[in-house]
PDB file of C-alpha atoms in Angstrom:
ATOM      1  CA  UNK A   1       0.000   0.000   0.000  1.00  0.00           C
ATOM      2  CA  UNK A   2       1.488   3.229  -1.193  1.00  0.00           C
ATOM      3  CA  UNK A   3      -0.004   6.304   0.397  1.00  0.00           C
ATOM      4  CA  UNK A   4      -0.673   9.477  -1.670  1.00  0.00           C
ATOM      5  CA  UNK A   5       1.337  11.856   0.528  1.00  0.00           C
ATOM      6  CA  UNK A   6       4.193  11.158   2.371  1.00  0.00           C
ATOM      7  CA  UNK A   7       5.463  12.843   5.581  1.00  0.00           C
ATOM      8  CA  UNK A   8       8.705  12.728   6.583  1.00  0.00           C
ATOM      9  CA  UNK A   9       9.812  13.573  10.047  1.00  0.00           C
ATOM     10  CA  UNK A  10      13.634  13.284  10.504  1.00  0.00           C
ATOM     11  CA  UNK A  11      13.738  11.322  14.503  1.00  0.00           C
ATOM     12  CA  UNK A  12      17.284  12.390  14.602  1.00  0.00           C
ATOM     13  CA  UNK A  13      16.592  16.409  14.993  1.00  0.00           C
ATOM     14  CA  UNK A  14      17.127  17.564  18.579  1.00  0.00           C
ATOM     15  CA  UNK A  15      16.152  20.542  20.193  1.00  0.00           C
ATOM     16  CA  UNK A  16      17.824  22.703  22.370  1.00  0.00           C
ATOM     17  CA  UNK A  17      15.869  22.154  25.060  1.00  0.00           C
ATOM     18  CA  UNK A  18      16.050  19.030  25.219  1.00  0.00           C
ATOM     19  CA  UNK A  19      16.665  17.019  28.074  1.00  0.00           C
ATOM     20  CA  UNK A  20      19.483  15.088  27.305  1.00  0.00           C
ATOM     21  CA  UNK A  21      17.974  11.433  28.583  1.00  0.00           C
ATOM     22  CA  UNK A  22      14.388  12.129  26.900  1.00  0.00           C
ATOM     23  CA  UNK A  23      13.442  10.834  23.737  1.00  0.00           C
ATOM     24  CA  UNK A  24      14.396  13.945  21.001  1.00  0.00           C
ATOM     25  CA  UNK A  25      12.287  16.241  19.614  1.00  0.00           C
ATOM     26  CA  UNK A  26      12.261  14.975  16.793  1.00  0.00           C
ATOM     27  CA  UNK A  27      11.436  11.366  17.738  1.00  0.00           C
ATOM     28  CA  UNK A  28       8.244  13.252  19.675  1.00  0.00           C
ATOM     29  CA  UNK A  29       7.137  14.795  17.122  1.00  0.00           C
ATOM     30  CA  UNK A  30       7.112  11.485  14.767  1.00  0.00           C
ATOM     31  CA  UNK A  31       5.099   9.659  16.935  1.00  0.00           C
ATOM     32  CA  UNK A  32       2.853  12.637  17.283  1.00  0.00           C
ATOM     33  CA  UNK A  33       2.040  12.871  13.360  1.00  0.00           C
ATOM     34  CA  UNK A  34       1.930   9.385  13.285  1.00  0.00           C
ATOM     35  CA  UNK A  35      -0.903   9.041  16.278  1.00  0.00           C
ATOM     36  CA  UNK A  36      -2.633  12.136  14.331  1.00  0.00           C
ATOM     37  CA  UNK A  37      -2.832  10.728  11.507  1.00  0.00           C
ATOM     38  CA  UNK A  38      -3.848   7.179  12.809  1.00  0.00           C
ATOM     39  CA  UNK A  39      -5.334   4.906  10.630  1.00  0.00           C
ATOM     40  CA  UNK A  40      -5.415   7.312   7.795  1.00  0.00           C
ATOM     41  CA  UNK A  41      -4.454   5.951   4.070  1.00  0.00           C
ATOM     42  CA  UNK A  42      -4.369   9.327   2.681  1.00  0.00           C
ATOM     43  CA  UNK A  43      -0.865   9.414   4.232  1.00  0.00           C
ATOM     44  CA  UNK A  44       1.928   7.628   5.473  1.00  0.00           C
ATOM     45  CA  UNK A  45       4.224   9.153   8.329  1.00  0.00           C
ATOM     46  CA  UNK A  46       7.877   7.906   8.284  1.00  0.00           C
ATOM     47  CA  UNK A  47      10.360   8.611  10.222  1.00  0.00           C
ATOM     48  CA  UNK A  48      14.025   9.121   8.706  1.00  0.00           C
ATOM     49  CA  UNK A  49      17.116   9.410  10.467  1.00  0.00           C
ATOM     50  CA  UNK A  50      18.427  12.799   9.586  1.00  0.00           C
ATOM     51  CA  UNK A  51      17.428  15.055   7.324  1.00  0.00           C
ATOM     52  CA  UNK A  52      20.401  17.101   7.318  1.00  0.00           C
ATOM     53  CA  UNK A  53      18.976  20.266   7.947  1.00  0.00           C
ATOM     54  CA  UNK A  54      19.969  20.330  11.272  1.00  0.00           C
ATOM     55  CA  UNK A  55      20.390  23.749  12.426  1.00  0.00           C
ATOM     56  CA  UNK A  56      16.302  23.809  11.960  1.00  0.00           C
ATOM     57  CA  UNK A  57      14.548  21.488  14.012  1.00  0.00           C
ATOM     58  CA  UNK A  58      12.426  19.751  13.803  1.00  0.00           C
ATOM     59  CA  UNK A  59      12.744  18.955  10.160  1.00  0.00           C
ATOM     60  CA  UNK A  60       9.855  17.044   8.056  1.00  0.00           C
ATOM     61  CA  UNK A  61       9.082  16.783   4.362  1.00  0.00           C
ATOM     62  CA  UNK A  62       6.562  16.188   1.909  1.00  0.00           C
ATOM     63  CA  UNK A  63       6.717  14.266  -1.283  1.00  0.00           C
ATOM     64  CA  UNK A  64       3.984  12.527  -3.595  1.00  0.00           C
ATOM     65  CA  UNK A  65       4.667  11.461  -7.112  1.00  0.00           C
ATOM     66  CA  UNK A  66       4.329  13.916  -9.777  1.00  0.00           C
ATOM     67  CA  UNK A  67       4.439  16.891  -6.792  1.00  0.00           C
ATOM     68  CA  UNK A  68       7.486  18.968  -5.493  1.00  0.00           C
ATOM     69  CA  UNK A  69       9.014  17.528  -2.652  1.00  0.00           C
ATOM     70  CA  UNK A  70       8.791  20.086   0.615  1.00  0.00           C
ATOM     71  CA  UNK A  71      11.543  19.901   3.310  1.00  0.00           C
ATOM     72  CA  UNK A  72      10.510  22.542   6.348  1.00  0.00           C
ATOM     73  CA  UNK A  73      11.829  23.439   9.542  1.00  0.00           C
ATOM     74  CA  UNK A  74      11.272  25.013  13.165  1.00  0.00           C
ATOM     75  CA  UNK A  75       8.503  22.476  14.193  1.00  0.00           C
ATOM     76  CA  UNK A  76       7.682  22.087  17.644  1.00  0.00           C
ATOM     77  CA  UNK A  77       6.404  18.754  18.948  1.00  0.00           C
ATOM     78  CA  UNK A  78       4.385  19.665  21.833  1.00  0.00           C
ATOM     79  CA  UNK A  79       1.979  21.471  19.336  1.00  0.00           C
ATOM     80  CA  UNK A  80       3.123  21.278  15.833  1.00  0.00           C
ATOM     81  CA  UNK A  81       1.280  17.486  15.180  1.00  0.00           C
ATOM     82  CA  UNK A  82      -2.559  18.507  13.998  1.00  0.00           C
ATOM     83  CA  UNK A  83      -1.277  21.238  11.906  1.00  0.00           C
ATOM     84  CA  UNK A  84       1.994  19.453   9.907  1.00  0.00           C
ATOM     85  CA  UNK A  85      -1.127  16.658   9.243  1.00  0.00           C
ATOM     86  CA  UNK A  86      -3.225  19.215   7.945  1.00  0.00           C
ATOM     87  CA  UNK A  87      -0.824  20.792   5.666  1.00  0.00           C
ATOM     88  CA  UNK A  88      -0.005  17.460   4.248  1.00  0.00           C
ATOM     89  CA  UNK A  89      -3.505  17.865   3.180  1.00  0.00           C
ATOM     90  CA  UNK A  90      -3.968  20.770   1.658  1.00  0.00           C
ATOM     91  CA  UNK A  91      -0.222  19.547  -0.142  1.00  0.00           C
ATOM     92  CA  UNK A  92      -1.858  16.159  -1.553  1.00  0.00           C
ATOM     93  CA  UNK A  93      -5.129  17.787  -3.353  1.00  0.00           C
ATOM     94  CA  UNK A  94      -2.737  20.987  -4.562  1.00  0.00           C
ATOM     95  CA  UNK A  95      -1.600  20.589  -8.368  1.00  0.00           C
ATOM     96  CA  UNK A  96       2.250  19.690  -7.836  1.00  0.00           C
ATOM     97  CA  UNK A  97       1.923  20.093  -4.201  1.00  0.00           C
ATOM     98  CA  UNK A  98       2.163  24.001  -4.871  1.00  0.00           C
ATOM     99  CA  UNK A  99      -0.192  25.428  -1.977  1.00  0.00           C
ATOM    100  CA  UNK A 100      -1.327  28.585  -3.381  1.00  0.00           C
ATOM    101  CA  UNK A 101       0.721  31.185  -0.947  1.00  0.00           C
ATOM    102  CA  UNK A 102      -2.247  32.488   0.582  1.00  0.00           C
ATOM    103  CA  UNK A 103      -3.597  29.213   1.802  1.00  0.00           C
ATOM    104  CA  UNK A 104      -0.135  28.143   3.553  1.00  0.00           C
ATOM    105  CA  UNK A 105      -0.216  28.204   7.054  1.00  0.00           C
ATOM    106  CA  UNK A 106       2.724  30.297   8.749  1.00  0.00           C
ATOM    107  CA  UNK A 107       4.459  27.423   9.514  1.00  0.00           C
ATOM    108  CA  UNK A 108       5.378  26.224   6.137  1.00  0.00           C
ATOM    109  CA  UNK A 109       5.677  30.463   5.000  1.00  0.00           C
ATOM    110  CA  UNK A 110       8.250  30.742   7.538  1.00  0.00           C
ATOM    111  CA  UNK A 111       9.516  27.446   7.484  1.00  0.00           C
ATOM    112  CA  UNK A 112      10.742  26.366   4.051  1.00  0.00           C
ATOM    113  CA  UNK A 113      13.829  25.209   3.971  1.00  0.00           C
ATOM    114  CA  UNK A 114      13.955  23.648   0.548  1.00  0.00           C
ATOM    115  CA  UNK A 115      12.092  21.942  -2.578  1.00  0.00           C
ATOM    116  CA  UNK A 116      12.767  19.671  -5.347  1.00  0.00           C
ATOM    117  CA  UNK A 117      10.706  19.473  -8.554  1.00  0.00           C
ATOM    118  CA  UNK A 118       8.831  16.561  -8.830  1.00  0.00           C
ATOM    119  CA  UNK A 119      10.758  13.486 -10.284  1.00  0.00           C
ATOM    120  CA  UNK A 120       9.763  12.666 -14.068  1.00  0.00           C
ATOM    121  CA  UNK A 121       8.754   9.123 -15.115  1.00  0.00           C
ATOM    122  CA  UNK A 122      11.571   7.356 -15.778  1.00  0.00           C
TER     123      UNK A 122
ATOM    124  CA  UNK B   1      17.163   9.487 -22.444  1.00  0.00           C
ATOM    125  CA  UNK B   2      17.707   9.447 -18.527  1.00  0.00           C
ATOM    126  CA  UNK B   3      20.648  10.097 -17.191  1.00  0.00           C
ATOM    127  CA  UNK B   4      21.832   8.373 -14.315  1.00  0.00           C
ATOM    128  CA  UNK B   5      22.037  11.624 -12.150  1.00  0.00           C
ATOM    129  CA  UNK B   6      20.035  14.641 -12.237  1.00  0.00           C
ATOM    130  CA  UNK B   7      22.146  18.411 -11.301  1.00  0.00           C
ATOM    131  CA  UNK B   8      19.351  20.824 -10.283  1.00  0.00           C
ATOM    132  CA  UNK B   9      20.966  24.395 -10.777  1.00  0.00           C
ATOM    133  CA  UNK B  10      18.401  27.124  -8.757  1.00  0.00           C
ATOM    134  CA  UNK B  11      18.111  29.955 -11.886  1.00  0.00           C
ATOM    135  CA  UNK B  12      16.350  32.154  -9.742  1.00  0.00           C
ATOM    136  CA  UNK B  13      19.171  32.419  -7.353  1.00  0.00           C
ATOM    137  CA  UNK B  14      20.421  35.893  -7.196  1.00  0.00           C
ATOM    138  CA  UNK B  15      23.563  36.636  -4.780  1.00  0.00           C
ATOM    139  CA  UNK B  16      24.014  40.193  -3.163  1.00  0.00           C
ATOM    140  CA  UNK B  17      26.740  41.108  -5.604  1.00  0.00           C
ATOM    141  CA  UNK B  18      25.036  40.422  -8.613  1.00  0.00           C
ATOM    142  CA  UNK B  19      24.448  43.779 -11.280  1.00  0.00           C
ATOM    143  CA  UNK B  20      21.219  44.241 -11.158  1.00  0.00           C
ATOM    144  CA  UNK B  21      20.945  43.876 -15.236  1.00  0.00           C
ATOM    145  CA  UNK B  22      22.909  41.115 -15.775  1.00  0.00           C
ATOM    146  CA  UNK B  23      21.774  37.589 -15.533  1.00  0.00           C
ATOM    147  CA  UNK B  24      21.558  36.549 -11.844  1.00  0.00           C
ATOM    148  CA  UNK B  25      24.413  33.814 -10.734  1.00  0.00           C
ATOM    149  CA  UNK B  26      22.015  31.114 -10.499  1.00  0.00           C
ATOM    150  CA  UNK B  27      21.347  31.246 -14.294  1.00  0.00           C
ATOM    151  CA  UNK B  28      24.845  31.959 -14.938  1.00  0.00           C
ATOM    152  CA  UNK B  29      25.545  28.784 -12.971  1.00  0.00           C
ATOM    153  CA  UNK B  30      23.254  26.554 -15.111  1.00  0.00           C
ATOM    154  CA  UNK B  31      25.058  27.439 -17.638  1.00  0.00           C
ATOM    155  CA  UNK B  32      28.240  26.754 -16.231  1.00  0.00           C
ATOM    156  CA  UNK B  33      27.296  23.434 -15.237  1.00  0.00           C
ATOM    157  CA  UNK B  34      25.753  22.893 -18.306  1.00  0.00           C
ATOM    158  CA  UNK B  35      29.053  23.819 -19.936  1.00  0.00           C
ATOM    159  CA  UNK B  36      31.233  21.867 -18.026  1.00  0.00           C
ATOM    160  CA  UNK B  37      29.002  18.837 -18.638  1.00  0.00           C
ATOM    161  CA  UNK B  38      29.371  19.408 -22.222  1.00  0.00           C
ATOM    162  CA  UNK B  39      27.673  16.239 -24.134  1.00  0.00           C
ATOM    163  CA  UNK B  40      28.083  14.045 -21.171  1.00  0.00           C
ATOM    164  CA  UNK B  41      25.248  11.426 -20.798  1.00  0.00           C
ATOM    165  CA  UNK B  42      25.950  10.439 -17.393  1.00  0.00           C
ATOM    166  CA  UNK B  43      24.502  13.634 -15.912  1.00  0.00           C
ATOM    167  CA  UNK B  44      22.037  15.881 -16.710  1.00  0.00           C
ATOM    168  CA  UNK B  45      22.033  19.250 -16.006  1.00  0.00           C
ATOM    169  CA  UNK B  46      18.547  20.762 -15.241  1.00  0.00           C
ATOM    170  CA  UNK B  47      17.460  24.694 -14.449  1.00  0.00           C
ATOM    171  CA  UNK B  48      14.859  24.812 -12.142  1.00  0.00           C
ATOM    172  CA  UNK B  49      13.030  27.875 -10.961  1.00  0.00           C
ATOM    173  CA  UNK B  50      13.804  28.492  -7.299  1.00  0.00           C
ATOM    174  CA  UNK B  51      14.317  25.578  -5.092  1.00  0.00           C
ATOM    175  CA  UNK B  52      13.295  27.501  -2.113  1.00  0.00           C
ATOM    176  CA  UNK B  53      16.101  28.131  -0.101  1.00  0.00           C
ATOM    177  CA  UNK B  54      17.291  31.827  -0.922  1.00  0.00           C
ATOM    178  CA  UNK B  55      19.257  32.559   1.333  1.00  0.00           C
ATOM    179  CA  UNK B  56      22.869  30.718   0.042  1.00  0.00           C
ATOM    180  CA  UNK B  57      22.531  31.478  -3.193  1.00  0.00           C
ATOM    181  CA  UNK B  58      23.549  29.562  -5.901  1.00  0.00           C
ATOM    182  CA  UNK B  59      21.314  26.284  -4.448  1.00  0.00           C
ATOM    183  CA  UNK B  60      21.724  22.915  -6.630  1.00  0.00           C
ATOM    184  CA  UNK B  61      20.719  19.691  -6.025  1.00  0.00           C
ATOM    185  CA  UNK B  62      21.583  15.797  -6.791  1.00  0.00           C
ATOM    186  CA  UNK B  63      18.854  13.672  -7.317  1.00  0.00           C
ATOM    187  CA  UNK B  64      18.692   9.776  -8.903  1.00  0.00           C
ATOM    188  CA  UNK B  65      16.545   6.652  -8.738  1.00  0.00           C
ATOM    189  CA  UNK B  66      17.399   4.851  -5.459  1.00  0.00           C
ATOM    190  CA  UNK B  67      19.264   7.375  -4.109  1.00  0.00           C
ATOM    191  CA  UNK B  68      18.833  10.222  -1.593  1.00  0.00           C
ATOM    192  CA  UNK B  69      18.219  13.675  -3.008  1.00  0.00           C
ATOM    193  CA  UNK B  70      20.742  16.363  -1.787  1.00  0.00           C
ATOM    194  CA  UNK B  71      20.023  20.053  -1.796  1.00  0.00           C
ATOM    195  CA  UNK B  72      23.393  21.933  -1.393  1.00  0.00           C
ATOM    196  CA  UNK B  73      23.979  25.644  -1.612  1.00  0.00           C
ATOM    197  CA  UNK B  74      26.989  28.279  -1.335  1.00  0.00           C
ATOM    198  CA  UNK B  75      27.976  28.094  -4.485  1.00  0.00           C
ATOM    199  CA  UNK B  76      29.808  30.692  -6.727  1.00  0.00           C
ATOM    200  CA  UNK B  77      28.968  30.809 -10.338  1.00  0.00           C
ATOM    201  CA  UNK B  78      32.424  31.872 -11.838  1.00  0.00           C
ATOM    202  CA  UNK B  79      34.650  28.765  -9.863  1.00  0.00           C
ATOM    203  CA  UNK B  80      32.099  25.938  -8.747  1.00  0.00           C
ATOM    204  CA  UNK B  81      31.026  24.253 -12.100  1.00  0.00           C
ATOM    205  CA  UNK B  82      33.842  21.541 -12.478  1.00  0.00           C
ATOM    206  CA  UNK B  83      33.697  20.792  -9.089  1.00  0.00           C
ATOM    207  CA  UNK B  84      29.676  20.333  -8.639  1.00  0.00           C
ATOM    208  CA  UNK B  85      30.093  18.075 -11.799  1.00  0.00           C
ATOM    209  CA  UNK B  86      33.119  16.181 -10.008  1.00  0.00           C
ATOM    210  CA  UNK B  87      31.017  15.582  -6.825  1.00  0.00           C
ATOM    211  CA  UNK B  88      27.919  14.504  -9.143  1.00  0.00           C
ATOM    212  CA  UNK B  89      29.563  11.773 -10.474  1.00  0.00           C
ATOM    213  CA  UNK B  90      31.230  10.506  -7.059  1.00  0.00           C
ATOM    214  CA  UNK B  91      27.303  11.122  -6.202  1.00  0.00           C
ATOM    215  CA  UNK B  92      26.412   8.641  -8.922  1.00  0.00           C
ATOM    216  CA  UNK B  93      28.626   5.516  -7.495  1.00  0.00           C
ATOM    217  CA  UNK B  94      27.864   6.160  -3.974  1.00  0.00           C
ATOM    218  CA  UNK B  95      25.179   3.294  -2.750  1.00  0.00           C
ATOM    219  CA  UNK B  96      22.365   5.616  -2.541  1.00  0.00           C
ATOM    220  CA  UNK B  97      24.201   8.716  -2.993  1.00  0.00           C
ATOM    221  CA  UNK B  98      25.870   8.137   0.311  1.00  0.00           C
ATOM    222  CA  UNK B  99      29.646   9.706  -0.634  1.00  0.00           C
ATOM    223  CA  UNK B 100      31.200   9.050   2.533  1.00  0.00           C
ATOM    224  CA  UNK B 101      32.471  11.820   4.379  1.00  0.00           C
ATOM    225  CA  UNK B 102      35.805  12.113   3.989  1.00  0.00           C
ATOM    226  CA  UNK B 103      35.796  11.962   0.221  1.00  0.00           C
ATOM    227  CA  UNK B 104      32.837  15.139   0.615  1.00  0.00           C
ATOM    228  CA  UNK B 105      34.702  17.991  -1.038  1.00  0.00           C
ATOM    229  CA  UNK B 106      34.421  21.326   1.461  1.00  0.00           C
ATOM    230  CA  UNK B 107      31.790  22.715  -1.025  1.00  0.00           C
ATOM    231  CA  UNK B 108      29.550  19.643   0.417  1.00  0.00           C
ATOM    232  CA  UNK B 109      30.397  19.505   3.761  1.00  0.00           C
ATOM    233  CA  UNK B 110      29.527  23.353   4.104  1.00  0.00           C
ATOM    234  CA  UNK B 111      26.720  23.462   1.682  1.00  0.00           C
ATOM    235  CA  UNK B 112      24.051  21.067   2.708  1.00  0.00           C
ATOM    236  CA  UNK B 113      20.927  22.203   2.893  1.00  0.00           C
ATOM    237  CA  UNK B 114      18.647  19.050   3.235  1.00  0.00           C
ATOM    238  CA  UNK B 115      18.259  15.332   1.821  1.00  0.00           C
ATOM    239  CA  UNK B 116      15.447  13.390   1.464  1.00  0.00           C
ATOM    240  CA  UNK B 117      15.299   9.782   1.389  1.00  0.00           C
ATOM    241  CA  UNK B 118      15.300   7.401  -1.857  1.00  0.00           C
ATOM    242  CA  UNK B 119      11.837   7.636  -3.381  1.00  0.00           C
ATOM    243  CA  UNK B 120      10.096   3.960  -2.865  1.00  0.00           C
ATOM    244  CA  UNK B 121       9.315   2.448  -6.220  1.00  0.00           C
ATOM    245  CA  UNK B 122       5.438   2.393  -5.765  1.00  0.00           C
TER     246      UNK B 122
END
């Protein structure tokens, strides 16, 4: 089973609050999307280890076939979960996964970090 | 015709000492690249309009089936084509696009911006 959308959330991203013994922000906020999203089939949540962004955390991406691929930053996982689930939404009906500007939440205004045009049929 | 690796050259990228008439260094980069490549078939060279990260201007990225996508950026139109074609193609015999790190040139090490995993063959 392939899902539409995709949502990456890299597990490795850390915080800088972070207690050092607790699990990493980035590991939070995985499991967060992934118990928002449930037993959805619109999407699939993975976690990846590292998404070498780094200085941004936490990091997550979007990618479908024939869309851009999204990579954004600066998510919190306390409260970021709901919203990053949404987004993927609004990413999976958009033509190429462009989200008309006006429609993006702030998060992913403020938070692009990058984006690849969508890969061709081989 | 596919080529093995894909260069992604941001043509929108503009860097803060760029004339203001003359054509901005990401364009002037694509063609650089482009150039250097010459009538190579193991790469191609491909301009996209704006990859989304702006602020290190020129952006590029490395994409190929099976293999993570890099996003790198930094780079300096008049000096970085040779060596953007050079990492491509240790890009393009890495497993997965994994070049371990010491054989990353500086421009890499600096420059990343963000990777996203292989794309799953649905």
């Amino acid at each position: 089973m392939t899902a539409p959308v995709t949502i990456y959330v890299c597990t490795t991203c850390r915080r800088a609050e972070d207690p050092a013994e607790a699990p990493r922000a980035g590991a939070r906020l995985h499991a967060a999307v992934a118990e928002a999203a449930n037993d959805a089939t619109d999407v699939a949540v993975v976690g990846v280890e590292c998404l070498s962004v780094c200085k941004r955390p936490v990091t997550i991406g979007f990618t479908a076939a024939g869309k851009w691929t999204y990579v954004y930053g600066d998510f919190v996982p306390e409260t970021a979960a709901e919203g990053i689930l949404a987004a993927a939404r609004q990413y999976a009906v958009a033509p190429e996964g462009l989200i008309p500007w006006r429609e993006r939440p702030d998060s992913l205004k403020k938070g692009v970090v990058a984006r690849i045009p969508p890969i061709k049929p081989v």
